[in-house]
mmCIF file of C-alpha atoms and ligand atoms in Angstrom:
data_model
loop_
_atom_site.group_PDB
_atom_site.id
_atom_site.type_symbol
_atom_site.label_atom_id
_atom_site.label_comp_id
_atom_site.label_asym_id
_atom_site.label_seq_id
_atom_site.Cartn_x
_atom_site.Cartn_y
_atom_site.Cartn_z
ATOM 1 C CA UNK A 1230 89.748 84.099 106.366
ATOM 2 C CA UNK A 1231 90.813 81.583 104.424
ATOM 3 C CA UNK A 1232 93.814 81.600 101.997
ATOM 4 C CA UNK A 1233 95.304 78.662 99.724
ATOM 5 C CA UNK A 1234 98.298 76.909 102.043
ATOM 6 C CA UNK A 1235 101.229 75.801 100.510
ATOM 7 C CA UNK A 1236 100.826 72.163 102.056
ATOM 8 C CA UNK A 1237 97.801 71.314 99.348
ATOM 9 C CA UNK A 1238 99.611 71.882 96.419
ATOM 10 C CA UNK A 1239 101.635 69.656 94.148
ATOM 11 C CA UNK A 1240 105.408 71.048 93.469
ATOM 12 C CA UNK A 1241 106.920 68.541 91.500
ATOM 13 C CA UNK A 1242 108.778 70.087 88.290
ATOM 14 C CA UNK A 1243 107.517 73.534 89.807
ATOM 15 C CA UNK A 1244 109.493 76.533 89.295
ATOM 16 C CA UNK A 1245 108.282 77.809 92.732
ATOM 17 C CA UNK A 1246 109.342 81.733 93.603
ATOM 18 C CA UNK A 1247 109.211 82.208 97.337
ATOM 19 C CA UNK A 1248 108.866 85.579 98.589
ATOM 20 C CA UNK A 1249 110.765 85.869 101.972
ATOM 21 C CA UNK A 1250 111.132 88.336 104.873
ATOM 22 C CA UNK A 1251 114.615 88.406 105.113
ATOM 23 C CA UNK A 1252 115.320 91.695 106.072
ATOM 24 C CA UNK A 1253 117.582 90.961 108.922
ATOM 25 C CA UNK A 1254 119.320 93.521 111.127
ATOM 26 C CA UNK A 1255 122.667 94.334 109.880
ATOM 27 C CA UNK A 1256 126.174 96.602 110.749
ATOM 28 C CA UNK A 1257 129.499 97.051 109.175
ATOM 29 C CA UNK A 1258 127.971 94.807 106.311
ATOM 30 C CA UNK A 1259 127.839 92.280 109.167
ATOM 31 C CA UNK A 1260 124.374 90.270 109.440
ATOM 32 C CA UNK A 1261 123.685 90.254 113.484
ATOM 33 C CA UNK A 1262 120.787 88.065 113.345
ATOM 34 C CA UNK A 1263 120.088 85.398 111.061
ATOM 35 C CA UNK A 1264 117.191 84.466 112.945
ATOM 36 C CA UNK A 1265 114.530 85.181 109.850
ATOM 37 C CA UNK A 1266 117.277 83.056 107.543
ATOM 38 C CA UNK A 1267 116.916 80.367 109.894
ATOM 39 C CA UNK A 1268 112.999 80.545 110.292
ATOM 40 C CA UNK A 1269 112.502 80.167 106.103
ATOM 41 C CA UNK A 1270 114.800 77.135 105.752
ATOM 42 C CA UNK A 1271 111.910 74.591 106.418
ATOM 43 C CA UNK A 1272 110.312 76.426 103.589
ATOM 44 C CA UNK A 1273 112.738 76.018 101.261
ATOM 45 C CA UNK A 1274 113.637 72.456 102.297
ATOM 46 C CA UNK A 1275 109.601 71.615 101.676
ATOM 47 C CA UNK A 1276 109.393 73.141 98.629
ATOM 48 C CA UNK A 1277 112.815 70.676 97.207
ATOM 49 C CA UNK A 1278 111.650 67.892 98.644
ATOM 50 C CA UNK A 1279 108.375 67.584 96.480
ATOM 51 C CA UNK A 1280 110.566 68.506 93.516
ATOM 52 C CA UNK A 1281 110.120 71.934 93.358
ATOM 53 C CA UNK A 1282 112.883 74.639 91.944
ATOM 54 C CA UNK A 1283 113.119 77.730 95.004
ATOM 55 C CA UNK A 1284 114.316 81.141 93.658
ATOM 56 C CA UNK A 1285 113.938 83.042 96.420
ATOM 57 C CA UNK A 1286 112.767 87.540 96.253
ATOM 58 C CA UNK A 1287 113.072 89.862 99.510
ATOM 59 C CA UNK A 1288 113.355 93.174 100.122
ATOM 60 C CA UNK A 1289 116.223 94.787 102.717
ATOM 61 C CA UNK A 1290 116.191 97.572 104.521
ATOM 62 C CA UNK A 1291 114.894 101.015 102.491
ATOM 63 C CA UNK A 1292 116.779 101.387 99.972
ATOM 64 C CA UNK A 1293 116.606 104.279 96.863
ATOM 65 C CA UNK A 1294 115.916 102.127 93.893
ATOM 66 C CA UNK A 1295 117.350 105.581 91.923
ATOM 67 C CA UNK A 1296 120.365 104.798 93.378
ATOM 68 C CA UNK A 1297 120.786 101.455 95.332
ATOM 69 C CA UNK A 1298 123.570 101.547 97.488
ATOM 70 C CA UNK A 1299 126.027 98.133 97.723
ATOM 71 C CA UNK A 1300 125.150 97.864 101.695
ATOM 72 C CA UNK A 1301 121.426 97.514 100.597
ATOM 73 C CA UNK A 1302 122.415 94.333 98.980
ATOM 74 C CA UNK A 1303 121.114 91.010 99.187
ATOM 75 C CA UNK A 1304 124.426 89.448 98.837
ATOM 76 C CA UNK A 1305 125.383 88.638 102.235
ATOM 77 C CA UNK A 1306 121.893 86.857 103.044
ATOM 78 C CA UNK A 1307 122.373 84.722 100.487
ATOM 79 C CA UNK A 1308 126.198 83.946 101.593
ATOM 80 C CA UNK A 1309 124.423 83.615 105.106
ATOM 81 C CA UNK A 1310 121.950 81.067 103.521
ATOM 82 C CA UNK A 1311 124.499 78.734 101.330
ATOM 83 C CA UNK A 1312 126.296 78.397 104.509
ATOM 84 C CA UNK A 1313 123.230 77.497 107.254
ATOM 85 C CA UNK A 1314 121.673 75.058 104.166
ATOM 86 C CA UNK A 1315 124.906 73.686 102.933
ATOM 87 C CA UNK A 1316 123.234 73.975 99.262
ATOM 88 C CA UNK A 1317 124.565 76.078 96.399
ATOM 89 C CA UNK A 1318 123.419 79.463 95.967
ATOM 90 C CA UNK A 1319 122.733 81.160 92.605
ATOM 91 C CA UNK A 1320 122.715 85.215 93.237
ATOM 92 C CA UNK A 1321 121.162 86.944 90.458
ATOM 93 C CA UNK A 1322 121.509 90.175 90.544
ATOM 94 C CA UNK A 1323 119.891 91.165 86.783
ATOM 95 C CA UNK A 1324 116.976 88.553 87.678
ATOM 96 C CA UNK A 1325 114.211 90.543 86.733
ATOM 97 C CA UNK A 1326 114.973 89.733 83.018
ATOM 98 C CA UNK A 1327 115.534 86.552 83.088
ATOM 99 C CA UNK A 1328 116.306 83.650 85.960
ATOM 100 C CA UNK A 1329 118.960 80.809 85.251
ATOM 101 C CA UNK A 1330 117.558 76.987 85.595
ATOM 102 C CA UNK A 1331 119.576 75.579 87.491
ATOM 103 C CA UNK A 1332 120.255 71.824 88.631
ATOM 104 C CA UNK A 1333 120.857 71.742 92.071
ATOM 105 C CA UNK A 1334 120.489 74.684 95.193
ATOM 106 C CA UNK A 1335 118.591 78.253 95.275
ATOM 107 C CA UNK A 1336 118.629 80.969 93.321
ATOM 108 C CA UNK A 1337 118.256 84.435 95.606
ATOM 109 C CA UNK A 1338 117.918 87.319 93.676
ATOM 110 C CA UNK A 1339 118.630 90.313 94.569
ATOM 111 C CA UNK A 1340 116.577 93.120 96.734
ATOM 112 C CA UNK A 1341 113.410 93.305 95.406
ATOM 113 C CA UNK A 1342 112.934 97.238 96.669
ATOM 114 C CA UNK A 1343 116.199 97.871 93.848
ATOM 115 C CA UNK A 1344 113.283 98.281 91.796
ATOM 116 C CA UNK A 1345 110.409 101.174 91.545
ATOM 117 C CA UNK A 1346 107.928 99.390 90.844
ATOM 118 C CA UNK A 1347 108.048 97.782 94.041
ATOM 119 C CA UNK A 1348 106.816 99.819 96.326
ATOM 120 C CA UNK A 1349 104.819 101.387 94.372
ATOM 121 C CA UNK A 1350 103.351 98.074 93.758
ATOM 122 C CA UNK A 1351 102.993 98.798 89.978
ATOM 123 C CA UNK A 1352 101.120 96.722 87.563
ATOM 124 C CA UNK A 1353 103.974 96.360 85.254
ATOM 125 C CA UNK A 1354 106.555 95.060 87.644
ATOM 126 C CA UNK A 1355 103.708 92.497 89.099
ATOM 127 C CA UNK A 1356 102.997 91.258 85.735
ATOM 128 C CA UNK A 1357 106.697 90.748 84.789
ATOM 129 C CA UNK A 1358 107.221 89.113 88.259
ATOM 130 C CA UNK A 1359 104.817 86.771 87.842
ATOM 131 C CA UNK A 1360 105.851 85.388 84.328
ATOM 132 C CA UNK A 1361 108.960 84.494 85.517
ATOM 133 C CA UNK A 1362 107.093 81.029 87.856
ATOM 134 C CA UNK A 1363 104.875 78.917 87.794
ATOM 135 C CA UNK A 1364 103.969 78.871 91.686
ATOM 136 C CA UNK A 1365 104.007 82.046 94.025
ATOM 137 C CA UNK A 1366 104.371 81.500 97.424
ATOM 138 C CA UNK A 1367 104.043 83.733 99.603
ATOM 139 C CA UNK A 1368 106.184 83.601 103.029
ATOM 140 C CA UNK A 1369 107.205 86.977 104.045
ATOM 141 C CA UNK A 1370 104.606 87.496 107.200
ATOM 142 C CA UNK A 1371 106.890 90.537 108.116
ATOM 143 C CA UNK A 1372 106.315 92.120 104.905
ATOM 144 C CA UNK A 1373 102.406 90.828 104.380
ATOM 145 C CA UNK A 1374 100.717 94.177 105.962
ATOM 146 C CA UNK A 1375 102.622 95.776 102.710
ATOM 147 C CA UNK A 1376 101.331 96.650 99.594
ATOM 148 C CA UNK A 1377 103.635 96.266 97.392
ATOM 149 C CA UNK A 1378 104.224 94.259 94.047
ATOM 150 C CA UNK A 1379 106.257 91.002 95.264
ATOM 151 C CA UNK A 1380 103.339 90.823 98.576
ATOM 152 C CA UNK A 1381 100.315 92.066 97.283
ATOM 153 C CA UNK A 1382 100.528 92.777 93.213
ATOM 154 C CA UNK A 1383 101.909 89.853 92.316
ATOM 155 C CA UNK A 1384 98.965 87.544 93.653
ATOM 156 C CA UNK A 1385 96.917 88.941 90.936
ATOM 157 C CA UNK A 1386 98.689 87.732 87.914
ATOM 158 C CA UNK A 1387 100.822 84.672 88.814
ATOM 159 C CA UNK A 1388 98.336 81.511 88.064
ATOM 160 C CA UNK A 1389 99.039 79.704 91.454
ATOM 161 C CA UNK A 1390 99.673 81.268 94.892
ATOM 162 C CA UNK A 1391 99.646 80.515 98.153
ATOM 163 C CA UNK A 1392 100.648 80.743 101.740
ATOM 164 C CA UNK A 1393 103.886 79.404 102.654
ATOM 165 C CA UNK A 1394 104.507 77.106 105.727
ATOM 166 C CA UNK A 1395 106.002 79.853 107.744
ATOM 167 C CA UNK A 1396 102.953 82.694 107.034
ATOM 168 C CA UNK A 1397 100.549 80.133 108.182
ATOM 169 C CA UNK A 1398 101.968 79.168 110.968
ATOM 170 C CA UNK A 1399 102.313 82.931 112.528
ATOM 171 C CA UNK A 1400 98.697 83.194 111.505
ATOM 172 C CA UNK A 1401 97.335 80.412 113.204
ATOM 173 C CA UNK A 1402 99.375 81.662 116.767
ATOM 174 C CA UNK A 1403 98.633 84.667 116.068
ATOM 175 C CA UNK A 1404 94.687 83.891 116.075
ATOM 176 C CA UNK A 1405 94.995 80.996 118.728
ATOM 177 C CA UNK A 1406 96.549 83.977 121.094
ATOM 178 C CA UNK A 1407 93.730 86.641 119.916
ATOM 179 C CA UNK A 1408 90.263 84.737 119.518
ATOM 180 C CA UNK A 1409 90.061 81.789 121.925
ATOM 181 C CA UNK A 1410 92.660 82.310 124.724
ATOM 182 C CA UNK A 1411 92.982 80.791 127.593
ATOM 183 C CA UNK A 1412 92.491 83.079 130.578
ATOM 184 C CA UNK A 1413 93.671 85.494 131.722
ATOM 185 C CA UNK A 1414 94.883 87.080 128.625
ATOM 186 C CA UNK A 1415 97.708 89.872 129.202
ATOM 187 C CA UNK A 1416 99.424 91.279 126.674
ATOM 188 C CA UNK A 1417 102.864 93.369 127.589
ATOM 189 C CA UNK A 1418 103.334 96.067 125.451
ATOM 190 C CA UNK A 1419 106.219 98.487 125.627
ATOM 191 C CA UNK A 1420 108.756 100.425 123.046
ATOM 192 C CA UNK A 1421 109.402 103.892 122.329
ATOM 193 C CA UNK A 1422 106.986 103.580 119.216
ATOM 194 C CA UNK A 1423 103.702 104.975 120.879
ATOM 195 C CA UNK A 1424 101.748 105.919 117.849
ATOM 196 C CA UNK A 1425 102.239 102.758 115.654
ATOM 197 C CA UNK A 1426 100.766 100.975 118.915
ATOM 198 C CA UNK A 1427 97.536 102.962 119.331
ATOM 199 C CA UNK A 1428 95.270 100.472 117.354
ATOM 200 C CA UNK A 1429 96.996 98.244 118.578
ATOM 201 C CA UNK A 1430 96.241 99.232 122.702
ATOM 202 C CA UNK A 1431 92.291 99.988 121.563
ATOM 203 C CA UNK A 1432 92.574 96.480 119.935
ATOM 204 C CA UNK A 1433 93.761 94.799 122.799
ATOM 205 C CA UNK A 1434 92.037 96.495 125.262
ATOM 206 C CA UNK A 1435 88.579 94.963 124.032
ATOM 207 C CA UNK A 1436 89.929 91.307 124.360
ATOM 208 C CA UNK A 1437 92.434 91.144 127.193
ATOM 209 C CA UNK A 1438 92.500 91.551 131.020
ATOM 210 C CA UNK A 1439 95.155 93.083 131.539
ATOM 211 C CA UNK A 1440 97.578 95.233 129.573
ATOM 212 C CA UNK A 1441 100.644 95.771 130.993
ATOM 213 C CA UNK A 1442 102.788 98.862 129.518
ATOM 214 C CA UNK A 1443 106.085 99.614 129.712
ATOM 215 C CA UNK A 1444 108.654 102.274 127.547
ATOM 216 C CA UNK A 1445 106.839 105.855 126.020
ATOM 217 C CA UNK A 1446 103.337 103.539 126.262
ATOM 218 C CA UNK A 1447 103.207 103.751 130.150
ATOM 219 C CA UNK A 1448 104.812 107.408 130.146
ATOM 220 C CA UNK A 1449 101.774 107.950 128.085
ATOM 221 C CA UNK A 1450 99.233 106.227 130.115
ATOM 222 C CA UNK A 1451 100.886 108.033 133.706
ATOM 223 C CA UNK A 1452 100.672 111.266 131.695
ATOM 224 C CA UNK A 1453 96.859 110.844 131.103
ATOM 225 C CA UNK A 1454 96.172 110.243 134.571
ATOM 226 C CA UNK A 1455 97.975 114.163 135.477
ATOM 227 C CA UNK A 1456 100.909 112.454 137.140
ATOM 228 C CA UNK A 1457 103.791 114.054 136.023
ATOM 229 C CA UNK A 1458 106.369 112.963 133.312
ATOM 230 C CA UNK A 1459 108.752 115.476 133.467
ATOM 231 C CA UNK A 1460 110.967 114.777 130.270
ATOM 232 C CA UNK A 1461 110.118 111.700 128.835
ATOM 233 C CA UNK A 1462 108.986 110.395 125.808
ATOM 234 C CA UNK A 1463 105.667 110.575 125.913
ATOM 235 C CA UNK A 1464 102.768 110.796 122.691
ATOM 236 C CA UNK A 1465 100.942 113.215 123.195
ATOM 237 C CA UNK A 1466 98.316 112.548 120.604
ATOM 238 C CA UNK A 1467 97.395 109.097 122.903
ATOM 239 C CA UNK A 1468 97.086 110.845 125.996
ATOM 240 C CA UNK A 1469 93.265 111.318 125.490
ATOM 241 C CA UNK A 1470 93.074 107.662 124.197
ATOM 242 C CA UNK A 1471 95.164 106.131 127.439
ATOM 243 C CA UNK A 1472 92.132 108.213 129.909
ATOM 244 C CA UNK A 1473 89.750 106.443 127.758
ATOM 245 C CA UNK A 1474 91.422 103.095 128.394
ATOM 246 C CA UNK A 1475 91.515 103.775 131.577
ATOM 247 C CA UNK A 1476 88.344 105.027 132.524
ATOM 248 C CA UNK A 1477 86.468 102.255 130.382
ATOM 249 C CA UNK A 1478 87.362 100.097 133.181
ATOM 250 C CA UNK A 1479 86.811 96.816 130.107
ATOM 251 C CA UNK A 1480 90.880 95.980 131.011
ATOM 252 C CA UNK A 1481 93.041 96.127 133.735
ATOM 253 C CA UNK A 1482 95.915 98.700 132.566
ATOM 254 C CA UNK A 1483 98.263 98.957 136.210
ATOM 255 C CA UNK A 1484 100.197 102.100 135.965
ATOM 256 C CA UNK A 1485 103.616 102.300 137.212
ATOM 257 C CA UNK A 1486 104.073 103.051 141.021
ATOM 258 C CA UNK A 1487 107.750 103.299 141.033
ATOM 259 C CA UNK A 1488 109.765 104.068 137.923
ATOM 260 C CA UNK A 1489 114.059 104.481 137.308
ATOM 261 C CA UNK A 1490 114.781 108.227 136.645
ATOM 262 C CA UNK A 1491 117.721 110.027 135.131
ATOM 263 C CA UNK A 1492 118.141 113.328 133.852
ATOM 264 C CA UNK A 1493 119.623 112.224 130.677
ATOM 265 C CA UNK A 1494 119.867 109.010 128.192
ATOM 266 C CA UNK A 1495 123.393 108.210 128.218
ATOM 267 C CA UNK A 1496 125.548 104.536 129.119
ATOM 268 C CA UNK A 1497 126.906 106.717 132.311
ATOM 269 C CA UNK A 1498 123.913 108.226 133.548
ATOM 270 C CA UNK A 1499 123.057 107.500 137.160
ATOM 271 C CA UNK A 1500 120.047 105.500 137.446
ATOM 272 C CA UNK A 1501 117.161 106.955 140.818
ATOM 273 C CA UNK A 1502 114.569 105.066 141.420
ATOM 274 C CA UNK A 1503 111.622 107.084 142.811
ATOM 275 C CA UNK A 1504 107.707 106.790 143.631
ATOM 276 C CA UNK A 1505 106.013 108.648 140.386
ATOM 277 C CA UNK A 1506 104.433 111.225 142.725
ATOM 278 C CA UNK A 1507 108.143 112.002 143.238
ATOM 279 C CA UNK A 1508 109.056 112.710 139.042
ATOM 280 C CA UNK A 1509 110.915 116.344 138.701
ATOM 281 C CA UNK A 1510 110.070 118.148 135.529
ATOM 282 C CA UNK A 1511 114.041 117.448 134.248
ATOM 283 C CA UNK A 1512 113.630 113.553 134.999
ATOM 284 C CA UNK A 1513 113.067 110.884 132.314
ATOM 285 C CA UNK A 1514 111.494 107.546 132.436
ATOM 286 C CA UNK A 1515 114.426 105.463 131.544
ATOM 287 C CA UNK A 1516 112.335 101.808 132.984
ATOM 288 C CA UNK A 1517 109.883 100.839 135.399
ATOM 289 C CA UNK A 1518 110.800 100.623 139.214
ATOM 290 C CA UNK A 1519 111.419 97.292 141.716
ATOM 291 C CA UNK A 1520 108.132 97.654 143.242
ATOM 292 C CA UNK A 1521 106.297 98.093 139.671
ATOM 293 C CA UNK A 1522 108.465 94.655 138.441
ATOM 294 C CA UNK A 1523 107.022 92.686 141.243
ATOM 295 C CA UNK A 1524 103.059 93.823 140.624
ATOM 296 C CA UNK A 1525 103.642 93.224 137.194
ATOM 297 C CA UNK A 1526 104.952 89.532 138.074
ATOM 298 C CA UNK A 1527 102.111 88.971 140.064
ATOM 299 C CA UNK A 1528 99.819 89.376 136.993
ATOM 300 C CA UNK A 1529 102.415 87.522 135.189
ATOM 301 C CA UNK A 1530 102.191 84.463 137.509
ATOM 302 C CA UNK A 1531 98.595 84.409 137.028
ATOM 303 C CA UNK A 1532 98.134 84.597 132.870
ATOM 304 C CA UNK A 1533 97.504 81.721 130.549
ATOM 305 C CA UNK A 1534 98.047 83.522 127.794
ATOM 306 C CA UNK A 1535 100.748 86.449 127.020
ATOM 307 C CA UNK A 1536 101.263 88.804 124.204
ATOM 308 C CA UNK A 1537 104.278 90.552 124.792
ATOM 309 C CA UNK A 1538 105.406 93.655 121.995
ATOM 310 C CA UNK A 1539 108.352 95.971 123.420
ATOM 311 C CA UNK A 1540 110.749 96.220 126.030
ATOM 312 C CA UNK A 1541 109.737 97.492 129.471
ATOM 313 C CA UNK A 1542 112.817 100.343 129.525
ATOM 314 C CA UNK A 1543 115.809 100.731 127.837
ATOM 315 C CA UNK A 1544 116.928 97.350 128.275
ATOM 316 C CA UNK A 1545 120.014 98.225 126.338
ATOM 317 C CA UNK A 1546 121.503 100.064 129.325
ATOM 318 C CA UNK A 1547 122.095 98.082 132.174
ATOM 319 C CA UNK A 1548 120.314 100.264 134.540
ATOM 320 C CA UNK A 1549 117.637 100.955 132.715
ATOM 321 C CA UNK A 1550 117.426 96.707 131.993
ATOM 322 C CA UNK A 1551 115.741 95.573 135.205
ATOM 323 C CA UNK A 1552 112.258 96.187 134.492
ATOM 324 C CA UNK A 1553 112.482 94.186 131.671
ATOM 325 C CA UNK A 1554 115.440 91.202 132.499
ATOM 326 C CA UNK A 1555 112.458 91.047 135.054
ATOM 327 C CA UNK A 1556 109.625 90.857 133.168
ATOM 328 C CA UNK A 1557 110.996 88.462 130.423
ATOM 329 C CA UNK A 1558 112.243 86.052 133.740
ATOM 330 C CA UNK A 1559 108.747 85.780 134.553
ATOM 331 C CA UNK A 1560 107.454 85.198 131.293
ATOM 332 C CA UNK A 1561 109.736 82.549 130.778
ATOM 333 C CA UNK A 1562 108.426 80.944 134.248
ATOM 334 C CA UNK A 1563 104.472 81.519 133.475
ATOM 335 C CA UNK A 1564 102.565 78.568 132.579
ATOM 336 C CA UNK A 1565 100.975 80.529 129.953
ATOM 337 C CA UNK A 1566 100.996 80.237 126.604
ATOM 338 C CA UNK A 1567 103.447 82.898 125.400
ATOM 339 C CA UNK A 1568 103.609 84.600 122.121
ATOM 340 C CA UNK A 1569 106.548 87.285 121.640
ATOM 341 C CA UNK A 1570 106.761 89.343 118.538
ATOM 342 C CA UNK A 1571 108.556 92.933 116.959
ATOM 343 C CA UNK A 1572 112.974 93.173 116.481
ATOM 344 C CA UNK A 1573 113.371 94.587 119.883
ATOM 345 C CA UNK A 1574 111.327 92.495 121.971
ATOM 346 C CA UNK A 1575 113.493 89.442 120.075
ATOM 347 C CA UNK A 1576 116.259 90.921 120.911
ATOM 348 C CA UNK A 1577 115.373 91.426 124.775
ATOM 349 C CA UNK A 1578 114.740 87.175 124.953
ATOM 350 C CA UNK A 1579 117.449 86.921 122.657
ATOM 351 C CA UNK A 1580 119.888 89.092 125.715
ATOM 352 C CA UNK A 1581 118.213 86.862 128.704
ATOM 353 C CA UNK A 1582 118.303 83.555 127.064
ATOM 354 C CA UNK A 1583 114.952 82.673 127.486
ATOM 355 C CA UNK A 1584 113.845 81.539 123.614
ATOM 356 C CA UNK A 1585 113.224 78.442 124.485
ATOM 357 C CA UNK A 1586 111.223 78.979 127.371
ATOM 358 C CA UNK A 1587 108.874 80.874 124.974
ATOM 359 C CA UNK A 1588 105.929 79.390 123.092
ATOM 360 C CA UNK A 1589 106.262 81.291 119.697
ATOM 361 C CA UNK A 1590 108.226 83.727 118.378
ATOM 362 C CA UNK A 1591 106.621 85.967 115.527
ATOM 363 C CA UNK A 1592 109.144 86.956 112.777
ATOM 364 C CA UNK A 1593 107.393 90.088 112.004
ATOM 365 C CA UNK A 1594 107.455 93.540 113.516
ATOM 366 C CA UNK A 1595 104.947 95.907 111.866
ATOM 367 C CA UNK A 1596 102.937 93.223 110.171
ATOM 368 C CA UNK A 1597 102.488 91.232 113.736
ATOM 369 C CA UNK A 1598 101.236 94.685 115.280
ATOM 370 C CA UNK A 1599 99.002 95.023 112.217
ATOM 371 C CA UNK A 1600 97.036 91.436 112.442
ATOM 372 C CA UNK A 1601 96.796 92.240 116.091
ATOM 373 C CA UNK A 1602 95.344 95.175 115.567
ATOM 374 C CA UNK A 1603 92.371 94.373 112.314
ATOM 375 C CA UNK A 1604 92.718 90.889 112.184
ATOM 376 C CA UNK A 1605 93.943 91.274 108.533
ATOM 377 C CA UNK A 1606 97.015 91.281 106.300
ATOM 378 C CA UNK A 1607 97.252 93.220 102.704
ATOM 379 C CA UNK A 1608 98.822 89.651 101.364
ATOM 380 C CA UNK A 1609 96.362 87.721 102.861
ATOM 381 C CA UNK A 1610 93.240 89.581 101.526
ATOM 382 C CA UNK A 1611 95.523 89.159 97.829
ATOM 383 C CA UNK A 1612 95.451 85.348 98.331
ATOM 384 C CA UNK A 1613 91.966 84.787 99.120
ATOM 385 C CA UNK A 1614 90.826 87.151 96.582
ATOM 386 C CA UNK A 1615 92.852 84.916 94.108
ATOM 387 C CA UNK A 1616 91.797 81.716 95.558
ATOM 388 C CA UNK A 1617 88.085 82.890 94.726
ATOM 389 C CA UNK A 1618 88.499 84.137 91.209
HETATM 390 C C1 3PG B 271 110.499 94.199 109.089
HETATM 391 O O1 3PG B 271 111.290 94.491 109.791
HETATM 392 O O2 3PG B 271 109.446 94.953 109.904
HETATM 393 C C2 3PG B 271 109.285 93.909 108.003
HETATM 394 O O3 3PG B 271 110.770 93.775 106.925
HETATM 395 C C3 3PG B 271 108.906 95.147 106.926
HETATM 396 O O4 3PG B 271 110.417 96.091 106.385
HETATM 397 P P1 3PG B 271 109.675 97.270 106.183
HETATM 398 O O5 3PG B 271 108.909 98.164 107.473
HETATM 399 O O6 3PG B 271 110.414 98.283 105.789
HETATM 400 O O7 3PG B 271 108.334 97.639 105.380
HETATM 401 MG MG1 MG B 272 110.784 97.629 110.045
#
């Protein structure tokens, strides 16, 4: 798919409205990871270097526009951006009415989801936003799968629209891994949310040499192979798909041979290693076992390209983190082109200090999965349509 890119535009003297994904994790008003803010600073600096003025738009969380809470405000993010750039940041709560023309620094607008027209992709709201800028730069890869006013609707109504450098590099990196991978291509898919990954696994089954499964996905595959999974998290809707993938022989999906189980999931529960043949009805699978980790590591060692989304077990609790840690270290040591995406997976590589060994860390979660699944993103479609019209 071709789409207009920021690097091809002249932004001198232009009011550039920049849609970013600054939806950062927060706890008690504190930002717990500023990775998404750091990822877009080069975009801001590139616009300023060209003589453009930067007006930032983003969402944060999923507020109710009828009763937005102070805790959903983007203000702490604006403050963090000021700190990280050393620039003056003007925070604008009433941006939809007008945006101040400041000489230096950055304007950050309040959470776009404080307006009902955002998630409903209202035409009036989109037109109003379009009237506030000269150029619209879409650089919110993490939200590029959403059909919202600031990620989709507005693109129809602006004079000039383009993809920013982060969005462009995300698409290039993912396309490289998916379309012309050096083989073997190995996908590691874990995590607790299975249904959102169903289509992703089906697509990956068609292009990968191996798929390593963990978390609830592995449980679902075990169950589809008629193995007792006890009280473990599984997605019954997906059992048939898992069975089909296993039977088709189009891709190697090695099943765990041993797992770490407990009777309940808690910080205190004791982790017991069991062969999968010995899982009891009241057991919960909470990690892969060491023998499985060893077999998985063997596959990772041979890989030339790795795409990873989702932890292999409950890595937040020490006694269930062994499998995820072992694979993280194997991925870090491998000589392959490695690509990691999704909030939990980024937390894993931060926890084990292997970020520098990963070739590409995506800033997206849902968008990362959507692009793997379909090769499409709604924002990109809107951008390429705009370029043609
Ligand atoms: C994300 O965190 O995945 C993106 O910012 C999108 O957020 P959303 O799922 O609330 O649309
Ligand atoms: Mg999300």
